[in-house]
């Protein structure tokens, strides 16, 4: 009988529990069992971007070095087909770094890439945010490279769009990032479960700067954020997401070939090479959730949130958050001052993502009769799920011992999530509502 700890789940658990030696040992055993070669050395990645995965470097006995990455998701064996279908993206024309070794066995799905020395786009972009660009990776180089990728992605989405059935939609692994985190496989329809029920359990305590609230109170608060009143509660946003992100419901927008999880820690940045006459460029890797039938309204959600609204610092580098948000609660309403705004690079990414990708995509869906009336709420629901379900937004405490959040980043994250999931009141706007207005096909 195989050892269940020698699995992606076992390795991820050991790494999260501060047992790096055990994690390295388990990983070396799994690599030798799956790929048939012994491992001399394993180095676990030290970046802050792997929220539900493990990455790092390993060296074979013959000295060859690799970059590795793997995921583990709850209920993986019951809700997923397989990860890592990078060949789908390559055939469609996306720039994809293909791995040297792939294991697709459920519970042991892992990629080994030849070692690269170029940076991830996440690191290059953060260096710009902090005012210290990497060589060849200043803001103009990153913006132009992202524009090229957005243009290419749009062309591929429009070329590969096709009607899909509810069954085809339900087969796509990308739903593990959204709907499967909102429910349990054996739960009745319409009942919140999964991470949503765990992260926002009514008996939890959420510590914010200066006060704490129960999960029950948090779910039912109204919100006024930076002077803007919002039209729904956290509970409303969770229930909207459960309904609108149902794989069968999303099938109405048709399907496209997409990476689905193209946050910048899954993208390599190659600087311009003047001697070779090549421009700066971006290349996908880790196509864990790639597919042929990804619902069109879901394809770019992760990239839009994680590369833009997750910055600066509050999601990935919460201990380095510079702003100090404030909260008071009166008569069931949370009044929050965030001190948060998008850095210039992320604002440029947002404007270009809207202009070059979302606007033509939504316009094409409208012309095809495949743009649901609920498209705006669906995009909001997807954006809302990114921060609330990717990791625990409850600050580290007895009820959240593995959380990476501080009280300040917890409050900032919840405020940004509510800005994504809820509409401002009449005559009011924020950065999310202005973005959605700008991509609305009816306003073009």
GROMACS .gro file of C-alpha atoms in nm:
model
  444
    1UNK     CA    1   0.000   0.000   0.000
    2UNK     CA    2   0.145   0.339  -0.103
    3UNK     CA    3   0.227   0.600   0.161
    4UNK     CA    4  -0.040   0.876   0.137
    5UNK     CA    5   0.210   1.133   0.264
    6UNK     CA    6   0.418   1.084  -0.053
    7UNK     CA    7   0.176   1.300  -0.247
    8UNK     CA    8   0.118   1.662  -0.337
    9UNK     CA    9  -0.111   1.697  -0.036
   10UNK     CA   10   0.145   1.546   0.202
   11UNK     CA   11   0.426   1.765   0.073
   12UNK     CA   12   0.214   2.080   0.082
   13UNK     CA   13   0.101   2.001   0.437
   14UNK     CA   14   0.459   1.948   0.555
   15UNK     CA   15   0.572   2.274   0.395
   16UNK     CA   16   0.285   2.471   0.551
   17UNK     CA   17   0.352   2.321   0.894
   18UNK     CA   18   0.711   2.439   0.892
   19UNK     CA   19   0.860   2.094   0.824
   20UNK     CA   20   1.085   2.169   0.524
   21UNK     CA   21   1.311   1.866   0.573
   22UNK     CA   22   1.011   1.634   0.562
   23UNK     CA   23   0.867   1.816   0.258
   24UNK     CA   24   1.198   1.785   0.072
   25UNK     CA   25   1.229   1.417   0.159
   26UNK     CA   26   0.875   1.338   0.045
   27UNK     CA   27   0.923   1.531  -0.277
   28UNK     CA   28   1.249   1.352  -0.359
   29UNK     CA   29   1.075   1.016  -0.305
   30UNK     CA   30   0.782   1.115  -0.525
   31UNK     CA   31   1.012   1.235  -0.806
   32UNK     CA   32   1.213   0.912  -0.802
   33UNK     CA   33   0.897   0.700  -0.800
   34UNK     CA   34   0.732   0.893  -1.084
   35UNK     CA   35   1.025   0.980  -1.311
   36UNK     CA   36   1.279   0.711  -1.227
   37UNK     CA   37   1.578   0.923  -1.131
   38UNK     CA   38   1.729   0.998  -0.790
   39UNK     CA   39   1.739   1.353  -0.657
   40UNK     CA   40   2.053   1.496  -0.503
   41UNK     CA   41   1.910   1.819  -0.365
   42UNK     CA   42   1.574   1.992  -0.322
   43UNK     CA   43   1.527   2.362  -0.247
   44UNK     CA   44   1.176   2.477  -0.160
   45UNK     CA   45   1.072   2.809  -0.313
   46UNK     CA   46   1.078   3.110  -0.085
   47UNK     CA   47   0.845   3.338  -0.284
   48UNK     CA   48   0.510   3.455  -0.149
   49UNK     CA   49   0.306   3.387  -0.462
   50UNK     CA   50   0.243   3.014  -0.420
   51UNK     CA   51  -0.080   3.034  -0.221
   52UNK     CA   52  -0.206   2.683  -0.303
   53UNK     CA   53   0.105   2.523  -0.446
   54UNK     CA   54   0.469   2.445  -0.382
   55UNK     CA   55   0.757   2.534  -0.608
   56UNK     CA   56   1.133   2.528  -0.594
   57UNK     CA   57   1.440   2.374  -0.747
   58UNK     CA   58   1.588   2.027  -0.756
   59UNK     CA   59   1.911   1.875  -0.878
   60UNK     CA   60   1.942   1.526  -1.023
   61UNK     CA   61   2.232   1.301  -0.936
   62UNK     CA   62   2.389   1.386  -1.274
   63UNK     CA   63   2.384   1.758  -1.186
   64UNK     CA   64   2.097   1.868  -1.413
   65UNK     CA   65   1.877   2.127  -1.242
   66UNK     CA   66   1.503   2.183  -1.271
   67UNK     CA   67   1.236   2.423  -1.152
   68UNK     CA   68   0.934   2.236  -1.012
   69UNK     CA   69   0.579   2.334  -0.926
   70UNK     CA   70   0.271   2.145  -0.818
   71UNK     CA   71  -0.078   2.213  -0.685
   72UNK     CA   72  -0.315   2.038  -0.455
   73UNK     CA   73  -0.683   2.122  -0.432
   74UNK     CA   74  -0.951   2.003  -0.193
   75UNK     CA   75  -1.163   1.719  -0.334
   76UNK     CA   76  -0.915   1.687  -0.622
   77UNK     CA   77  -0.988   1.321  -0.677
   78UNK     CA   78  -1.364   1.374  -0.707
   79UNK     CA   79  -1.395   1.700  -0.900
   80UNK     CA   80  -1.097   1.721  -1.134
   81UNK     CA   81  -0.999   1.537  -1.448
   82UNK     CA   82  -0.634   1.629  -1.480
   83UNK     CA   83  -0.408   1.930  -1.449
   84UNK     CA   84  -0.133   2.048  -1.678
   85UNK     CA   85  -0.267   2.045  -2.032
   86UNK     CA   86  -0.011   2.286  -2.170
   87UNK     CA   87  -0.020   2.130  -2.516
   88UNK     CA   88  -0.372   2.274  -2.558
   89UNK     CA   89  -0.232   2.625  -2.516
   90UNK     CA   90   0.065   2.561  -2.742
   91UNK     CA   91  -0.155   2.434  -3.023
   92UNK     CA   92  -0.380   2.741  -2.989
   93UNK     CA   93  -0.085   2.977  -3.031
   94UNK     CA   94  -0.016   3.092  -2.676
   95UNK     CA   95   0.349   3.132  -2.569
   96UNK     CA   96   0.397   2.841  -2.329
   97UNK     CA   97   0.703   2.703  -2.155
   98UNK     CA   98   0.657   2.328  -2.183
   99UNK     CA   99   0.788   2.110  -1.900
  100UNK     CA  100   1.055   1.846  -1.938
  101UNK     CA  101   0.866   1.604  -1.712
  102UNK     CA  102   0.494   1.585  -1.630
  103UNK     CA  103   0.308   1.360  -1.390
  104UNK     CA  104  -0.071   1.377  -1.430
  105UNK     CA  105  -0.166   1.117  -1.172
  106UNK     CA  106  -0.431   1.258  -0.939
  107UNK     CA  107  -0.266   1.342  -0.609
  108UNK     CA  108   0.081   1.353  -0.765
  109UNK     CA  109   0.039   1.604  -1.045
  110UNK     CA  110   0.370   1.785  -1.084
  111UNK     CA  111   0.577   1.965  -1.347
  112UNK     CA  112   0.954   1.980  -1.386
  113UNK     CA  113   1.094   2.259  -1.606
  114UNK     CA  114   1.451   2.310  -1.724
  115UNK     CA  115   1.597   2.578  -1.499
  116UNK     CA  116   1.546   2.935  -1.625
  117UNK     CA  117   1.736   3.246  -1.517
  118UNK     CA  118   1.480   3.505  -1.633
  119UNK     CA  119   1.240   3.650  -1.374
  120UNK     CA  120   0.876   3.578  -1.322
  121UNK     CA  121   0.661   3.872  -1.425
  122UNK     CA  122   0.541   3.891  -1.063
  123UNK     CA  123   0.893   3.970  -0.942
  124UNK     CA  124   0.965   4.213  -1.226
  125UNK     CA  125   0.637   4.400  -1.166
  126UNK     CA  126   0.687   4.420  -0.791
  127UNK     CA  127   1.035   4.562  -0.844
  128UNK     CA  128   0.877   4.840  -1.052
  129UNK     CA  129   0.612   4.900  -0.782
  130UNK     CA  130   0.892   4.944  -0.528
  131UNK     CA  131   1.091   5.181  -0.748
  132UNK     CA  132   1.382   4.947  -0.822
  133UNK     CA  133   1.323   4.787  -1.165
  134UNK     CA  134   1.516   4.478  -1.263
  135UNK     CA  135   1.760   4.515  -1.555
  136UNK     CA  136   1.568   4.543  -1.880
  137UNK     CA  137   1.235   4.535  -1.694
  138UNK     CA  138   1.127   4.893  -1.636
  139UNK     CA  139   0.761   4.995  -1.640
  140UNK     CA  140   0.749   5.066  -2.013
  141UNK     CA  141   0.895   4.724  -2.098
  142UNK     CA  142   0.646   4.544  -1.874
  143UNK     CA  143   0.350   4.744  -2.000
  144UNK     CA  144   0.433   4.684  -2.366
  145UNK     CA  145   0.495   4.311  -2.309
  146UNK     CA  146   0.161   4.281  -2.127
  147UNK     CA  147  -0.014   4.467  -2.407
  148UNK     CA  148   0.127   4.223  -2.661
  149UNK     CA  149   0.003   3.929  -2.455
  150UNK     CA  150  -0.342   4.085  -2.406
  151UNK     CA  151  -0.375   4.143  -2.782
  152UNK     CA  152  -0.270   3.786  -2.857
  153UNK     CA  153  -0.502   3.642  -2.591
  154UNK     CA  154  -0.793   3.836  -2.737
  155UNK     CA  155  -0.726   3.704  -3.087
  156UNK     CA  156  -0.709   3.347  -2.958
  157UNK     CA  157  -1.022   3.384  -2.745
  158UNK     CA  158  -1.220   3.517  -3.040
  159UNK     CA  159  -1.082   3.255  -3.278
  160UNK     CA  160  -1.143   2.962  -3.042
  161UNK     CA  161  -1.482   3.072  -2.903
  162UNK     CA  162  -1.753   2.809  -2.947
  163UNK     CA  163  -2.084   2.718  -2.783
  164UNK     CA  164  -2.046   2.474  -2.494
  165UNK     CA  165  -2.286   2.256  -2.300
  166UNK     CA  166  -2.323   2.251  -1.926
  167UNK     CA  167  -2.147   1.914  -1.922
  168UNK     CA  168  -1.849   2.049  -2.116
  169UNK     CA  169  -1.821   2.342  -1.879
  170UNK     CA  170  -1.840   2.120  -1.573
  171UNK     CA  171  -1.546   1.911  -1.696
  172UNK     CA  172  -1.307   2.207  -1.687
  173UNK     CA  173  -1.058   2.216  -1.397
  174UNK     CA  174  -1.079   2.596  -1.372
  175UNK     CA  175  -1.396   2.562  -1.163
  176UNK     CA  176  -1.177   2.430  -0.882
  177UNK     CA  177  -1.059   2.790  -0.842
  178UNK     CA  178  -1.413   2.927  -0.811
  179UNK     CA  179  -1.732   2.724  -0.772
  180UNK     CA  180  -1.573   2.418  -0.609
  181UNK     CA  181  -1.438   2.645  -0.335
  182UNK     CA  182  -1.792   2.767  -0.268
  183UNK     CA  183  -1.959   2.431  -0.218
  184UNK     CA  184  -1.907   2.065  -0.134
  185UNK     CA  185  -1.943   1.787  -0.393
  186UNK     CA  186  -2.217   1.617  -0.191
  187UNK     CA  187  -2.404   1.933  -0.081
  188UNK     CA  188  -2.748   2.026  -0.214
  189UNK     CA  189  -2.752   2.299  -0.476
  190UNK     CA  190  -2.746   2.651  -0.335
  191UNK     CA  191  -2.576   2.560  -0.008
  192UNK     CA  192  -2.248   2.732   0.071
  193UNK     CA  193  -1.966   2.494   0.159
  194UNK     CA  194  -1.600   2.439   0.085
  195UNK     CA  195  -1.360   2.718   0.165
  196UNK     CA  196  -1.642   2.971   0.178
  197UNK     CA  197  -1.801   2.795   0.473
  198UNK     CA  198  -1.466   2.734   0.644
  199UNK     CA  199  -1.310   3.076   0.594
  200UNK     CA  200  -1.625   3.265   0.695
  201UNK     CA  201  -1.759   3.034   0.962
  202UNK     CA  202  -1.995   3.217   1.193
  203UNK     CA  203  -1.804   3.127   1.511
  204UNK     CA  204  -1.468   3.261   1.391
  205UNK     CA  205  -1.320   3.590   1.514
  206UNK     CA  206  -1.182   3.837   1.261
  207UNK     CA  207  -0.925   4.073   1.410
  208UNK     CA  208  -0.900   4.416   1.245
  209UNK     CA  209  -0.703   4.720   1.361
  210UNK     CA  210  -0.873   4.830   1.683
  211UNK     CA  211  -1.158   4.579   1.693
  212UNK     CA  212  -1.269   4.228   1.610
  213UNK     CA  213  -1.596   4.080   1.484
  214UNK     CA  214  -1.744   3.735   1.458
  215UNK     CA  215  -1.788   3.562   1.126
  216UNK     CA  216  -2.164   3.586   1.176
  217UNK     CA  217  -2.149   3.965   1.216
  218UNK     CA  218  -1.899   4.005   0.932
  219UNK     CA  219  -2.125   3.823   0.686
  220UNK     CA  220  -2.414   4.061   0.755
  221UNK     CA  221  -2.241   4.398   0.771
  222UNK     CA  222  -2.316   4.675   0.525
  223UNK     CA  223  -2.008   4.856   0.397
  224UNK     CA  224  -1.903   5.217   0.342
  225UNK     CA  225  -1.548   5.210   0.205
  226UNK     CA  226  -1.351   5.530   0.157
  227UNK     CA  227  -1.678   5.723   0.165
  228UNK     CA  228  -1.857   5.501  -0.091
  229UNK     CA  229  -2.162   5.302   0.023
  230UNK     CA  230  -2.212   4.954  -0.124
  231UNK     CA  231  -2.535   4.775  -0.199
  232UNK     CA  232  -2.483   4.431  -0.044
  233UNK     CA  233  -2.330   4.229   0.236
  234UNK     CA  234  -2.052   3.973   0.232
  235UNK     CA  235  -2.319   3.704   0.261
  236UNK     CA  236  -2.492   3.847  -0.047
  237UNK     CA  237  -2.164   3.837  -0.241
  238UNK     CA  238  -2.100   3.474  -0.146
  239UNK     CA  239  -2.451   3.372  -0.249
  240UNK     CA  240  -2.425   3.565  -0.578
  241UNK     CA  241  -2.099   3.388  -0.657
  242UNK     CA  242  -2.248   3.048  -0.574
  243UNK     CA  243  -2.531   3.107  -0.820
  244UNK     CA  244  -2.353   3.292  -1.100
  245UNK     CA  245  -2.032   3.088  -1.108
  246UNK     CA  246  -2.210   2.755  -1.134
  247UNK     CA  247  -2.037   2.577  -1.426
  248UNK     CA  248  -2.372   2.509  -1.598
  249UNK     CA  249  -2.472   2.876  -1.570
  250UNK     CA  250  -2.137   2.993  -1.708
  251UNK     CA  251  -2.181   2.775  -2.016
  252UNK     CA  252  -2.413   3.045  -2.155
  253UNK     CA  253  -2.111   3.260  -2.245
  254UNK     CA  254  -1.956   2.986  -2.458
  255UNK     CA  255  -1.609   2.843  -2.424
  256UNK     CA  256  -1.257   2.944  -2.524
  257UNK     CA  257  -0.909   2.796  -2.504
  258UNK     CA  258  -0.736   2.966  -2.212
  259UNK     CA  259  -0.471   2.930  -1.945
  260UNK     CA  260  -0.727   3.032  -1.683
  261UNK     CA  261  -0.478   3.100  -1.403
  262UNK     CA  262  -0.235   3.342  -1.566
  263UNK     CA  263  -0.138   3.539  -1.259
  264UNK     CA  264   0.207   3.690  -1.292
  265UNK     CA  265   0.377   3.422  -1.086
  266UNK     CA  266   0.284   3.183  -1.370
  267UNK     CA  267   0.440   3.406  -1.637
  268UNK     CA  268   0.807   3.441  -1.734
  269UNK     CA  269   0.938   3.782  -1.843
  270UNK     CA  270   1.205   3.782  -2.116
  271UNK     CA  271   1.376   4.122  -2.156
  272UNK     CA  272   1.435   4.284  -2.492
  273UNK     CA  273   1.741   4.155  -2.677
  274UNK     CA  274   1.871   4.434  -2.900
  275UNK     CA  275   2.137   4.215  -3.060
  276UNK     CA  276   1.883   3.951  -3.158
  277UNK     CA  277   1.624   4.214  -3.250
  278UNK     CA  278   1.360   4.070  -3.018
  279UNK     CA  279   1.120   4.269  -2.802
  280UNK     CA  280   1.045   4.198  -2.438
  281UNK     CA  281   0.795   3.914  -2.412
  282UNK     CA  282   0.587   3.705  -2.173
  283UNK     CA  283   0.557   3.326  -2.159
  284UNK     CA  284   0.304   3.120  -1.965
  285UNK     CA  285   0.397   2.824  -1.750
  286UNK     CA  286   0.212   2.607  -1.498
  287UNK     CA  287  -0.103   2.549  -1.708
  288UNK     CA  288  -0.268   2.364  -1.422
  289UNK     CA  289  -0.618   2.478  -1.515
  290UNK     CA  290  -0.585   2.519  -1.891
  291UNK     CA  291  -0.871   2.394  -2.106
  292UNK     CA  292  -1.054   2.395  -2.438
  293UNK     CA  293  -1.398   2.476  -2.297
  294UNK     CA  294  -1.325   2.741  -2.036
  295UNK     CA  295  -1.629   2.968  -2.000
  296UNK     CA  296  -1.543   3.292  -2.178
  297UNK     CA  297  -1.639   3.515  -1.885
  298UNK     CA  298  -1.408   3.319  -1.654
  299UNK     CA  299  -1.099   3.299  -1.874
  300UNK     CA  300  -0.935   3.626  -1.770
  301UNK     CA  301  -1.071   3.673  -1.418
  302UNK     CA  302  -0.767   3.542  -1.229
  303UNK     CA  303  -0.524   3.749  -1.435
  304UNK     CA  304  -0.736   4.061  -1.391
  305UNK     CA  305  -0.759   4.033  -1.015
  306UNK     CA  306  -0.425   3.887  -0.912
  307UNK     CA  307  -0.210   4.099  -1.140
  308UNK     CA  308  -0.391   4.423  -1.059
  309UNK     CA  309  -0.626   4.445  -0.760
  310UNK     CA  310  -0.408   4.223  -0.537
  311UNK     CA  311  -0.145   4.498  -0.521
  312UNK     CA  312   0.034   4.666  -0.358
  313UNK     CA  313   0.148   4.402  -0.110
  314UNK     CA  314  -0.171   4.328   0.082
  315UNK     CA  315  -0.236   3.979  -0.063
  316UNK     CA  316   0.108   3.836  -0.136
  317UNK     CA  317   0.330   4.032   0.102
  318UNK     CA  318   0.091   4.122   0.379
  319UNK     CA  319   0.360   4.189   0.639
  320UNK     CA  320   0.495   4.468   0.417
  321UNK     CA  321   0.165   4.651   0.373
  322UNK     CA  322   0.242   5.020   0.423
  323UNK     CA  323  -0.109   5.159   0.468
  324UNK     CA  324  -0.300   5.133   0.796
  325UNK     CA  325  -0.673   5.091   0.733
  326UNK     CA  326  -0.927   5.198   0.991
  327UNK     CA  327  -1.272   5.059   1.072
  328UNK     CA  328  -1.564   5.154   1.289
  329UNK     CA  329  -1.897   4.973   1.308
  330UNK     CA  330  -2.224   5.152   1.373
  331UNK     CA  331  -2.577   5.017   1.336
  332UNK     CA  332  -2.470   4.716   1.131
  333UNK     CA  333  -2.251   4.914   0.891
  334UNK     CA  334  -1.872   4.897   0.863
  335UNK     CA  335  -1.711   5.232   0.786
  336UNK     CA  336  -1.365   5.167   0.645
  337UNK     CA  337  -1.084   5.397   0.540
  338UNK     CA  338  -0.834   5.185   0.347
  339UNK     CA  339  -0.545   5.406   0.242
  340UNK     CA  340  -0.531   5.167  -0.055
  341UNK     CA  341  -0.493   5.253  -0.423
  342UNK     CA  342  -0.345   5.090  -0.731
  343UNK     CA  343   0.021   5.167  -0.807
  344UNK     CA  344   0.080   5.333  -1.147
  345UNK     CA  345   0.194   5.008  -1.310
  346UNK     CA  346  -0.119   4.822  -1.198
  347UNK     CA  347  -0.341   5.108  -1.310
  348UNK     CA  348  -0.179   5.085  -1.655
  349UNK     CA  349  -0.232   4.709  -1.656
  350UNK     CA  350  -0.601   4.761  -1.568
  351UNK     CA  351  -0.663   5.020  -1.839
  352UNK     CA  352  -0.492   4.807  -2.104
  353UNK     CA  353  -0.663   4.486  -1.991
  354UNK     CA  354  -0.997   4.661  -2.026
  355UNK     CA  355  -0.921   4.829  -2.358
  356UNK     CA  356  -0.734   4.546  -2.533
  357UNK     CA  357  -0.902   4.234  -2.395
  358UNK     CA  358  -1.226   4.276  -2.204
  359UNK     CA  359  -1.382   4.535  -2.436
  360UNK     CA  360  -1.340   4.336  -2.761
  361UNK     CA  361  -1.425   4.008  -2.587
  362UNK     CA  362  -1.753   4.136  -2.442
  363UNK     CA  363  -1.842   4.310  -2.768
  364UNK     CA  364  -1.788   3.986  -2.959
  365UNK     CA  365  -1.994   3.786  -2.710
  366UNK     CA  366  -2.272   4.041  -2.744
  367UNK     CA  367  -2.269   4.010  -3.123
  368UNK     CA  368  -2.277   3.631  -3.092
  369UNK     CA  369  -2.577   3.642  -2.860
  370UNK     CA  370  -2.362   3.484  -2.588
  371UNK     CA  371  -2.336   3.772  -2.342
  372UNK     CA  372  -2.569   3.702  -2.049
  373UNK     CA  373  -2.759   3.993  -1.898
  374UNK     CA  374  -2.575   3.908  -1.577
  375UNK     CA  375  -2.226   3.952  -1.730
  376UNK     CA  376  -2.135   4.243  -1.502
  377UNK     CA  377  -2.245   4.057  -1.188
  378UNK     CA  378  -2.065   3.744  -1.310
  379UNK     CA  379  -1.737   3.930  -1.353
  380UNK     CA  380  -1.788   4.087  -1.010
  381UNK     CA  381  -1.851   3.745  -0.857
  382UNK     CA  382  -1.532   3.605  -1.009
  383UNK     CA  383  -1.320   3.898  -0.896
  384UNK     CA  384  -1.473   3.875  -0.547
  385UNK     CA  385  -1.383   3.506  -0.516
  386UNK     CA  386  -1.016   3.564  -0.597
  387UNK     CA  387  -0.917   3.723  -0.264
  388UNK     CA  388  -1.181   3.561  -0.045
  389UNK     CA  389  -1.120   3.199  -0.145
  390UNK     CA  390  -0.758   3.180  -0.259
  391UNK     CA  391  -0.638   3.198   0.102
  392UNK     CA  392  -0.782   3.267   0.445
  393UNK     CA  393  -0.847   3.640   0.488
  394UNK     CA  394  -0.879   3.599   0.864
  395UNK     CA  395  -0.566   3.737   1.033
  396UNK     CA  396  -0.338   3.485   1.204
  397UNK     CA  397  -0.496   3.379   1.531
  398UNK     CA  398  -0.609   3.069   1.719
  399UNK     CA  399  -0.889   3.026   1.465
  400UNK     CA  400  -0.654   3.087   1.171
  401UNK     CA  401  -0.314   2.952   1.278
  402UNK     CA  402  -0.184   2.913   0.922
  403UNK     CA  403  -0.300   3.250   0.793
  404UNK     CA  404  -0.041   3.486   0.647
  405UNK     CA  405  -0.257   3.792   0.708
  406UNK     CA  406  -0.219   4.071   0.960
  407UNK     CA  407  -0.520   4.264   1.094
  408UNK     CA  408  -0.436   4.546   0.850
  409UNK     CA  409  -0.406   4.323   0.543
  410UNK     CA  410  -0.715   4.127   0.646
  411UNK     CA  411  -0.925   4.445   0.654
  412UNK     CA  412  -0.769   4.577   0.333
  413UNK     CA  413  -0.839   4.247   0.158
  414UNK     CA  414  -1.200   4.236   0.270
  415UNK     CA  415  -1.251   4.596   0.161
  416UNK     CA  416  -1.109   4.527  -0.185
  417UNK     CA  417  -1.319   4.209  -0.207
  418UNK     CA  418  -1.635   4.405  -0.128
  419UNK     CA  419  -1.542   4.667  -0.389
  420UNK     CA  420  -1.522   4.381  -0.640
  421UNK     CA  421  -1.837   4.200  -0.532
  422UNK     CA  422  -2.077   4.487  -0.460
  423UNK     CA  423  -2.201   4.786  -0.659
  424UNK     CA  424  -2.156   5.140  -0.527
  425UNK     CA  425  -2.472   5.332  -0.454
  426UNK     CA  426  -2.637   5.559  -0.711
  427UNK     CA  427  -2.413   5.839  -0.839
  428UNK     CA  428  -2.109   5.682  -0.670
  429UNK     CA  429  -1.810   5.512  -0.831
  430UNK     CA  430  -1.487   5.337  -0.742
  431UNK     CA  431  -1.200   5.183  -0.939
  432UNK     CA  432  -1.391   4.859  -1.006
  433UNK     CA  433  -1.716   5.020  -1.118
  434UNK     CA  434  -1.525   5.257  -1.351
  435UNK     CA  435  -1.348   4.956  -1.503
  436UNK     CA  436  -1.678   4.772  -1.560
  437UNK     CA  437  -1.838   5.083  -1.709
  438UNK     CA  438  -1.545   5.120  -1.950
  439UNK     CA  439  -1.583   4.764  -2.087
  440UNK     CA  440  -1.964   4.768  -2.110
  441UNK     CA  441  -2.058   4.689  -2.473
  442UNK     CA  442  -2.376   4.897  -2.445
  443UNK     CA  443  -2.166   5.209  -2.383
  444UNK     CA  444  -1.937   5.169  -2.681
   0.00000   0.00000   0.00000
